XYZ file of C-alpha atoms in Angstrom:
588
model
C 27.459 64.918 80.247
C 28.162 61.417 79.068
C 28.718 58.233 81.102
C 32.492 58.608 81.076
C 32.250 62.048 82.724
C 29.963 60.645 85.442
C 32.385 57.810 86.229
C 35.327 60.243 86.355
C 33.440 62.614 88.757
C 32.579 59.707 91.061
C 36.233 58.654 91.230
C 37.294 62.213 92.129
C 34.716 62.399 94.966
C 35.889 59.054 96.385
C 39.514 60.247 96.395
C 38.487 63.514 98.069
C 36.696 61.596 100.843
C 39.782 59.429 101.356
C 42.030 62.509 101.617
C 39.714 64.214 104.093
C 39.673 61.068 106.198
C 43.443 60.935 106.202
C 43.675 64.594 107.285
C 41.259 64.004 110.150
C 43.260 61.004 111.300
C 46.478 63.080 111.181
C 44.917 65.875 113.282
C 43.726 63.393 115.831
C 47.209 61.939 116.050
C 48.790 65.343 116.538
C 46.491 66.053 119.408
C 47.398 62.837 121.039
C 51.040 63.664 120.668
C 50.607 67.085 122.329
C 48.976 65.556 125.407
C 51.285 62.578 125.529
C 53.760 61.778 128.536
C 57.412 62.619 128.489
C 59.490 61.437 125.667
C 61.553 59.351 127.774
C 58.771 56.805 128.090
C 59.689 53.886 125.774
C 56.082 53.032 125.102
C 55.402 56.575 124.177
C 58.357 56.621 121.850
C 57.228 53.431 120.170
C 53.705 54.736 119.804
C 55.056 57.943 118.383
C 57.156 56.115 115.870
C 54.201 54.055 114.849
C 52.030 57.122 114.419
C 54.728 58.874 112.468
C 54.893 55.917 110.167
C 51.144 56.009 109.816
C 51.289 59.716 109.090
C 53.991 59.157 106.510
C 51.845 56.425 104.952
C 48.878 58.808 104.974
C 50.952 61.477 103.325
C 52.078 58.985 100.759
C 48.484 57.997 100.204
C 47.488 61.631 99.943
C 50.208 62.185 97.381
C 49.048 59.159 95.403
C 45.501 60.433 95.650
C 46.606 63.814 94.385
C 48.466 62.171 91.517
C 45.425 60.050 90.780
C 43.255 63.155 90.845
C 45.655 64.782 88.409
C 45.497 61.731 86.117
C 41.721 61.748 86.395
C 41.643 65.441 85.586
C 43.891 64.887 82.573
C 41.671 61.963 81.508
C 38.601 64.132 81.966
C 40.202 66.824 79.879
C 41.009 64.243 77.157
C 37.461 62.945 77.383
C 36.107 66.436 77.025
C 38.409 66.906 74.038
C 37.166 63.657 72.445
C 33.573 64.634 73.203
C 34.166 67.953 71.503
C 35.711 66.139 68.522
C 32.742 63.760 68.466
C 30.352 66.679 68.546
C 32.268 68.255 65.682
C 32.118 65.006 63.700
C 28.414 64.677 64.465
C 27.871 68.250 63.297
C 29.880 67.497 60.144
C 27.850 64.299 59.630
C 24.593 66.203 60.015
C 25.850 68.749 57.532
C 26.826 65.965 55.093
C 23.448 64.311 55.603
C 21.692 67.595 54.863
C 23.840 67.985 51.740
C 23.084 64.403 50.582
C 19.399 64.919 51.305
C 19.416 68.100 49.304
C 21.231 66.339 46.440
C 18.707 63.474 46.602
C 15.826 65.886 46.525
C 17.372 67.651 43.577
C 17.950 64.324 41.804
C 14.396 63.233 42.582
C 13.067 66.454 41.177
C 15.178 65.908 38.057
C 13.994 62.297 37.659
C 10.409 63.315 38.247
C 10.662 66.038 35.686
C 12.267 63.622 33.202
C 9.507 61.050 33.903
C 6.850 63.692 33.277
C 8.493 64.556 29.980
C 8.803 60.839 28.994
C 5.176 60.199 29.927
C 4.088 63.144 27.836
C 6.183 61.858 24.918
C 4.740 58.312 25.267
C 1.234 59.689 25.478
C 1.857 61.682 22.339
C 3.184 58.559 20.567
C 0.162 56.552 21.699
C -2.172 59.223 20.472
C -0.328 59.299 17.145
C -0.422 55.454 16.875
C -4.106 55.400 17.801
C -4.814 58.033 15.198
C -2.922 56.059 12.541
C -4.619 52.766 13.586
C -7.988 54.466 13.394
C -7.158 55.794 9.968
C -6.050 52.306 8.821
C -9.215 50.702 10.200
C -11.298 53.308 8.498
C -9.448 52.610 5.253
C -9.916 48.816 5.684
C -13.608 49.288 6.426
C -13.963 51.512 3.395
C -12.159 48.933 1.197
C -14.311 46.122 2.654
C -17.421 48.129 2.002
C -16.326 48.729 -1.573
C -15.529 45.013 -2.069
C -18.899 44.016 -0.622
C -20.641 46.468 -2.879
C -18.694 45.065 -5.851
C -19.570 41.502 -4.777
C -23.240 42.451 -4.539
C -23.040 43.891 -8.028
C -21.317 40.725 -9.316
C -23.942 38.532 -7.670
C -26.681 40.638 -9.190
C -24.995 40.285 -12.592
C -24.712 36.492 -12.116
C -28.351 36.311 -11.091
C -29.342 38.232 -14.212
C -27.160 35.954 -16.342
C -28.643 32.858 -14.660
C -32.172 34.138 -15.253
C -31.320 34.761 -18.887
C -29.817 31.265 -19.266
C -32.823 29.745 -17.487
C -35.139 31.517 -19.905
C -33.114 30.249 -22.849
C -33.135 26.713 -21.362
C -36.892 26.850 -20.997
C -37.198 27.944 -24.615
C -34.876 25.109 -25.709
C -36.922 22.583 -23.712
C -40.101 23.854 -25.323
C -38.529 23.589 -28.783
C -37.239 20.095 -27.975
C -40.668 19.052 -26.746
C -42.179 20.240 -30.008
C -39.516 18.275 -31.923
C -40.179 15.167 -29.804
C -43.894 15.457 -30.485
C -43.211 15.659 -34.191
C -40.775 12.738 -33.984
C -43.333 10.641 -32.076
C -45.888 11.297 -34.766
C -43.383 10.345 -37.487
C -42.350 7.255 -35.508
C -45.963 6.145 -35.132
C -46.439 6.496 -38.888
C -43.244 4.510 -39.516
C -44.239 1.799 -37.038
C -47.547 1.377 -38.814
C -45.718 1.055 -42.140
C -43.242 -1.453 -40.649
C -46.046 -3.522 -39.145
C -47.759 -3.689 -42.518
C -44.476 -4.656 -44.190
C -43.747 -7.288 -41.529
C -47.162 -8.871 -42.154
C -46.416 -8.957 -45.862
C -42.996 -10.550 -45.229
C -44.512 -13.153 -42.921
C -47.047 -14.088 -45.570
C -44.285 -14.293 -48.201
C -42.143 -16.465 -45.909
C -45.027 -18.830 -45.298
C -45.623 -19.161 -49.036
C -41.892 -19.801 -49.651
C -41.734 -22.449 -46.868
C -44.733 -24.308 -48.289
C -43.178 -24.244 -51.733
C -39.861 -25.610 -50.347
C -41.671 -28.387 -48.466
C -43.496 -29.338 -51.638
C -40.285 -29.411 -53.710
C -38.086 -31.220 -51.062
C -40.704 -33.642 -49.862
C -39.821 -32.880 -46.145
C -41.482 -30.819 -43.514
C -39.644 -27.839 -41.965
C -39.193 -29.603 -38.601
C -37.670 -32.723 -40.183
C -35.261 -30.666 -42.285
C -34.300 -28.619 -39.272
C -33.498 -31.736 -37.206
C -31.333 -33.245 -39.956
C -29.512 -29.992 -40.443
C -28.924 -29.562 -36.682
C -27.536 -33.104 -36.346
C -25.153 -32.631 -39.238
C -23.987 -29.252 -38.010
C -23.572 -30.544 -34.423
C -21.384 -33.462 -35.524
C -19.265 -31.228 -37.725
C -19.001 -28.560 -34.981
C -17.858 -31.111 -32.396
C -15.113 -32.397 -34.637
C -14.025 -28.900 -35.670
C -14.131 -27.792 -32.022
C -11.943 -30.729 -30.965
C -9.472 -29.938 -33.744
C -9.494 -26.266 -32.798
C -9.009 -27.077 -29.112
C -6.076 -29.339 -29.950
C -4.464 -26.649 -32.112
C -5.043 -23.953 -29.474
C -3.647 -26.171 -26.728
C -0.626 -26.981 -28.869
C 0.040 -23.289 -29.557
C -0.483 -22.455 -25.882
C 1.988 -25.152 -24.831
C 4.556 -23.899 -27.306
C 4.289 -20.285 -26.149
C 2.512 -19.794 -22.844
C 3.836 -22.858 -21.024
C 7.443 -21.923 -21.655
C 6.811 -18.355 -20.523
C 4.884 -19.446 -17.426
C 7.566 -21.999 -16.550
C 10.218 -19.320 -16.829
C 8.296 -16.950 -14.531
C 7.512 -19.620 -11.924
C 11.029 -21.081 -11.884
C 12.561 -17.629 -11.616
C 10.265 -16.747 -8.720
C 11.019 -19.971 -6.824
C 14.781 -19.645 -7.396
C 14.808 -16.050 -6.175
C 12.884 -16.934 -3.008
C 15.416 -19.693 -2.134
C 13.499 -20.991 0.893
C 14.606 -23.940 2.971
C 13.550 -27.410 1.852
C 11.519 -28.410 4.915
C 9.833 -25.903 7.229
C 9.944 -26.347 10.982
C 7.065 -28.036 12.827
C 5.600 -27.469 16.270
C 7.406 -29.490 18.966
C 5.091 -31.234 21.425
C 7.715 -33.256 23.328
C 9.425 -31.763 26.391
C 12.660 -33.345 27.604
C 13.113 -33.636 31.368
C 16.363 -33.593 33.379
C 15.429 -36.942 34.967
C 12.628 -39.461 35.374
C 12.080 -38.370 38.998
C 10.687 -35.116 37.619
C 7.687 -37.054 36.249
C 6.555 -37.809 39.788
C 6.802 -34.150 40.759
C 4.812 -33.183 37.660
C 2.062 -35.690 38.558
C 2.010 -34.569 42.200
C 0.318 -36.141 45.168
C -2.672 -38.169 43.957
C -2.306 -36.441 40.561
C -3.245 -32.934 41.765
C -0.439 -31.202 39.833
C -1.238 -32.793 36.469
C -4.970 -32.139 36.939
C -4.282 -28.505 37.813
C -1.958 -28.175 34.800
C -4.522 -29.619 32.362
C -7.390 -27.532 33.770
C -5.405 -24.267 33.672
C -3.680 -24.676 30.292
C -6.257 -26.804 28.444
C -3.445 -29.085 27.218
C -3.405 -32.846 27.743
C -0.199 -33.993 29.419
C 0.766 -37.562 28.482
C 3.345 -39.206 30.732
C 4.372 -42.709 29.614
C 7.430 -44.955 29.795
C 9.460 -42.758 27.439
C 12.660 -41.933 29.363
C 13.123 -38.307 30.364
C 10.319 -36.973 28.151
C 6.627 -36.061 28.353
C 4.147 -35.407 25.517
C 1.791 -32.411 25.273
C -1.331 -32.850 23.134
C -3.816 -30.134 22.086
C -5.645 -29.242 18.857
C -4.807 -25.532 19.335
C -1.107 -25.013 18.451
C -0.891 -21.710 20.356
C -2.392 -23.247 23.476
C -0.034 -26.219 23.118
C 2.967 -23.886 22.915
C 1.776 -21.978 26.011
C 1.493 -25.286 27.850
C 4.969 -26.349 26.704
C 6.548 -23.079 27.868
C 4.654 -23.311 31.177
C 5.870 -26.841 31.834
C 9.409 -25.932 30.812
C 9.483 -23.031 33.276
C 8.046 -25.211 36.042
C 10.697 -27.885 35.440
C 13.492 -25.302 35.510
C 12.093 -23.682 38.663
C 11.510 -26.966 40.478
C 8.494 -25.650 42.430
C 5.443 -27.468 41.039
C 2.106 -26.964 42.793
C -1.325 -25.689 41.642
C -0.837 -22.059 42.679
C 2.604 -21.914 41.069
C 1.193 -23.474 37.881
C -1.338 -20.617 37.562
C 1.357 -17.971 38.060
C 3.744 -19.524 35.533
C 0.874 -20.027 33.041
C 0.101 -16.284 33.061
C 3.775 -15.477 32.450
C 4.057 -18.081 29.664
C 0.876 -16.856 27.950
C 2.188 -13.279 27.901
C 5.540 -14.496 26.605
C 3.962 -16.534 23.785
C 1.701 -13.602 22.843
C 4.739 -11.353 22.597
C 6.566 -13.971 20.502
C 3.561 -14.282 18.180
C 3.240 -10.512 17.810
C 6.977 -10.143 17.134
C 6.877 -12.957 14.563
C 3.950 -11.287 12.755
C 5.691 -7.906 12.745
C 8.899 -9.476 11.395
C 6.932 -11.207 8.641
C 5.185 -7.944 7.695
C 8.518 -6.136 7.540
C 10.028 -8.921 5.423
C 7.136 -8.812 2.960
C 6.980 -5.006 2.933
C 3.420 -4.480 4.217
C 3.047 -1.502 6.557
C -0.628 -0.617 7.011
C -2.726 -3.478 8.400
C -5.350 -3.808 11.128
C -3.927 -4.771 14.571
C -6.364 -7.694 14.889
C -5.025 -9.174 11.656
C -1.485 -8.797 13.048
C -2.534 -10.781 16.133
C -4.075 -13.533 13.987
C -0.961 -13.673 11.795
C 1.163 -14.139 14.914
C -0.914 -17.175 15.907
C 0.097 -18.826 12.621
C 3.683 -18.987 13.919
C 2.762 -22.265 15.648
C 0.385 -23.563 12.936
C 1.527 -26.121 10.362
C -0.098 -27.539 7.229
C 1.273 -30.892 6.017
C 4.375 -30.154 8.094
C 4.918 -26.701 6.542
C 4.874 -23.669 8.871
C 1.913 -21.537 7.784
C 3.483 -18.148 8.590
C 6.635 -18.976 6.615
C 4.412 -20.318 3.847
C 2.619 -16.935 3.716
C 5.911 -15.044 3.493
C 7.201 -17.365 0.768
C 3.909 -17.144 -1.165
C 3.979 -13.335 -0.986
C 7.532 -13.229 -2.361
C 6.683 -15.597 -5.216
C 3.521 -13.647 -6.082
C 5.411 -10.357 -5.994
C 8.099 -11.644 -8.355
C 5.516 -13.010 -10.806
C 3.535 -9.740 -10.628
C 6.695 -7.757 -11.360
C 7.466 -9.997 -14.345
C 3.927 -9.463 -15.665
C 4.006 -5.687 -14.926
C 1.038 -5.828 -12.524
C 0.264 -4.121 -9.215
C 2.920 -5.726 -6.983
C 1.755 -4.405 -3.522
C -1.884 -5.546 -3.868
C -0.870 -8.981 -5.196
C 1.708 -9.484 -2.423
C -0.926 -8.461 0.131
C -3.430 -10.944 -1.340
C -0.884 -13.776 -1.292
C 0.304 -12.933 2.228
C -3.216 -12.958 3.703
C -4.640 -15.914 1.739
C -4.315 -18.396 4.668
C -5.261 -15.982 7.492
C -8.405 -18.053 8.090
C -6.302 -20.991 9.349
C -5.811 -19.078 12.600
C -9.526 -19.633 13.385
C -10.388 -22.946 11.685
C -10.466 -24.702 15.081
C -12.811 -22.020 16.497
C -15.108 -21.221 13.538
C -16.762 -23.768 11.265
C -16.155 -23.568 7.540
C -13.371 -23.463 4.985
C -10.329 -21.414 5.922
C -10.612 -19.522 2.622
C -14.157 -18.314 3.396
C -13.226 -17.568 7.025
C -10.171 -15.587 5.898
C -12.243 -13.619 3.357
C -14.773 -12.701 6.051
C -11.955 -11.551 8.346
C -10.344 -9.456 5.610
C -13.682 -7.867 4.697
C -14.418 -7.184 8.389
C -11.113 -5.378 8.939
C -11.319 -3.177 5.841
C -9.157 -4.942 3.263
C -9.555 -4.147 -0.436
C -12.224 -6.123 -2.297
C -9.594 -7.572 -4.679
C -7.703 -8.942 -1.662
C -10.905 -10.409 -0.211
C -11.777 -12.107 -3.506
C -8.256 -13.534 -3.879
C -8.493 -15.031 -0.370
C -11.899 -16.654 -0.898
C -11.005 -17.971 -4.365
C -7.556 -19.463 -3.752
C -9.068 -22.965 -3.232
C -11.889 -22.494 -5.792
C -14.661 -22.175 -3.181
C -15.471 -19.112 -5.273
C -14.507 -18.998 -8.982
C -11.523 -16.658 -9.464
C -12.499 -13.521 -11.364
C -9.374 -11.311 -11.084
C -5.682 -11.583 -11.950
C -4.892 -11.183 -8.230
C -6.867 -14.346 -7.413
C -5.174 -16.325 -10.188
C -1.663 -15.277 -9.132
C -2.514 -16.044 -5.501
C -3.522 -19.573 -6.520
C -0.337 -19.982 -8.573
C 2.011 -18.723 -5.856
C 0.247 -20.869 -3.239
C 0.720 -23.923 -5.432
C 4.388 -23.060 -6.035
C 5.102 -22.694 -2.327
C 3.213 -25.815 -1.256
C 4.009 -28.005 -4.256
C 7.783 -27.690 -4.463
C 9.692 -30.846 -3.390
C 10.205 -31.082 0.368
C 7.838 -28.281 1.253
C 5.067 -30.435 2.702
C 4.490 -33.950 3.892
C 1.336 -35.979 4.252
C 0.392 -39.229 5.929
C 0.885 -42.524 4.121
C -2.802 -43.337 4.322
C -3.864 -40.045 2.671
C -1.170 -40.506 0.027
C -2.328 -44.025 -0.878
C -5.984 -42.984 -0.963
C -5.178 -40.115 -3.290
C -3.306 -42.390 -5.723
C -6.142 -44.941 -5.681
C -8.736 -42.236 -6.380
C -6.675 -40.858 -9.278
C -6.535 -44.295 -10.901
C -10.273 -44.853 -10.291
C -11.158 -41.572 -12.010
C -9.149 -42.435 -15.120
C -10.246 -46.096 -15.209
C -13.911 -45.102 -15.108
C -13.787 -43.488 -18.553
C -14.936 -45.285 -21.699
C -12.234 -46.874 -23.830
C -9.579 -46.969 -21.069
C -7.481 -50.139 -20.961
C -4.871 -49.515 -18.232
C -4.044 -46.693 -15.749
C -0.684 -46.068 -14.036
C -0.054 -43.396 -11.343
C 3.633 -42.401 -11.567
C 6.138 -40.037 -9.897
C 4.420 -40.139 -6.478
C 1.093 -39.140 -7.981
C 2.466 -36.197 -9.972
C 1.731 -37.919 -13.329
C -0.920 -40.363 -14.498
C -0.624 -42.380 -17.726
C -3.813 -43.688 -19.314
C -3.609 -46.473 -21.918
C -6.668 -46.448 -24.210
C -8.001 -48.947 -26.728
C -7.157 -47.646 -30.219
C -10.313 -49.122 -31.723
C -12.594 -47.310 -29.282
C -10.780 -43.963 -28.940
C -9.342 -41.950 -31.806
C -6.769 -39.144 -31.546
C -9.365 -36.430 -30.983
C -11.126 -38.591 -28.385
C -7.787 -39.064 -26.592
C -7.372 -35.295 -26.269
C -10.944 -34.976 -24.965
C -10.354 -37.863 -22.517
C -7.173 -36.235 -21.115
C -8.991 -32.955 -20.564
C -11.980 -34.683 -18.881
C -9.728 -36.672 -16.508
C -7.729 -33.576 -15.551
C -10.900 -31.578 -14.922
C -12.450 -34.294 -12.731
C -9.222 -34.608 -10.697
C -9.211 -30.853 -10.132
C -12.840 -30.910 -8.948
C -12.653 -33.937 -6.635
C -9.133 -34.078 -5.163
C -6.942 -31.802 -3.050
C -3.226 -32.121 -3.735
C -0.075 -29.983 -3.664
C 1.374 -28.811 -6.961
C -0.037 -30.187 -10.213
C -0.787 -33.573 -11.818
C 0.035 -34.302 -15.462
C -2.438 -36.506 -17.376
C -0.942 -38.382 -20.342
C -3.195 -40.447 -22.645
C -1.344 -43.053 -24.763
C -3.082 -44.438 -27.865
C -1.013 -47.102 -29.582
C -2.117 -48.787 -32.819
C -0.641 -52.199 -33.605
C -1.182 -54.186 -36.784
C 0.003 -57.798 -36.850
C 0.171 -60.010 -39.945
C 1.617 -63.519 -40.240
C 3.683 -64.471 -43.280
C 3.311 -68.134 -44.315
């Protein structure tokens, strides 16, 4: 019995109790009516009517209860029908579930049987593969064993052959030793014969010398001295004539060829006339900024000079200050620092330190980028990073007003063009020319010539020995021994000696001209000396009675050599010796 049946039974019981109550009330009313007074009593009639109405209402209620009971019965019957249908569905569901379960069991049995068969097949395949692998390994082992046995046999054969060759070598050595012994004996015999013959020749020579002294009337030493003097005088004159002829031929052939190569190299480089120089003057937006730079009681300028290491000169020049420092990189860092401080407007010691760190990093990056650009322009790829850093520092270094880094690039191009014309190794010569002034990055930190310093740096960082020699020999601190060193000297002179490339102070220029004239005037037979073309040519007038034509050629060469040894100058200096003979006669 389900919950719906229980509810329906409870409703039927309640209706039955209500009906029984109504019947009891009706019976009680009928009894009252049987013992009631005569009908003529109005109260009795009214009570009777009321009771009849109540009875009618009870009957109506009983009828409704009966109808409700009927509805409940019909509902119960429907519920029983639905319950029966539900039971039938449940039975059908259980039957379907049993059927599905049976199908699943059958399927599981089928799958299990198939899995057993597959596992057996896989096991059989694995056994077959294992058997084949074992057979292959056995075959490989057998082949390896055979190869090892063959190798052992070959080694044994080589050992036998080596023993045989060793035995033959020993026999050859023994035979050679016997031959050497025989040769030594023969050589000793021959040496004894030669010694005896040499003694005989010495005795014969002594007899011949005595006979010659007797016939000539001179001793051997006196004759030798006269002969040496005559030969020396003749050799000097012939040597001077030969030198003049060789120089003339060289000028007619080599000078024209060299001029063509150098001019072609300079024209193809096509560099600007005057290289840029480092700027040490900073322009200010107004003179009131000078007071802010100095600070209270000079604390800002003292902090700036102590942090940057650059002297700051503030004078009466309107809207400008001067930065002075021997280190061009440090001077540039100071200039950038001061420029940033002026643009920012906040100038105090702590701010100066912050801006200095930023400016130093910025200048280092600019130097590194400039070095990398120069390497790319020249075509050099593999170089030590420390050399790249030193090359970048040359961006702010000048020599006689010429930017050193641009000078290196220009020198490398000129050397490469000349090397290509001469069919030489272009990369190594360009590398030598590009690195020849690397020592100038450290000349203010390390004592010594920049050529020697640069050679030590190149040797330290693994450059080729030809490159190192070209660097140390480009100013003749070391005599040049290779074609790379000679071409490096030539390209350096072409880059620094062309018009407008460099400038020098008036004092150094005047001193150089005076020294050139002193060198030429100090020679014997010189009458007058003139330095011409801004020191690029010197003309020496000689006395014709004291100096002949050959002596003039020797004098020109001596003057040129002494100028090369004593003076430092860009380009080259031409020495011209003029010997003029004048004969005057008076007609009367």
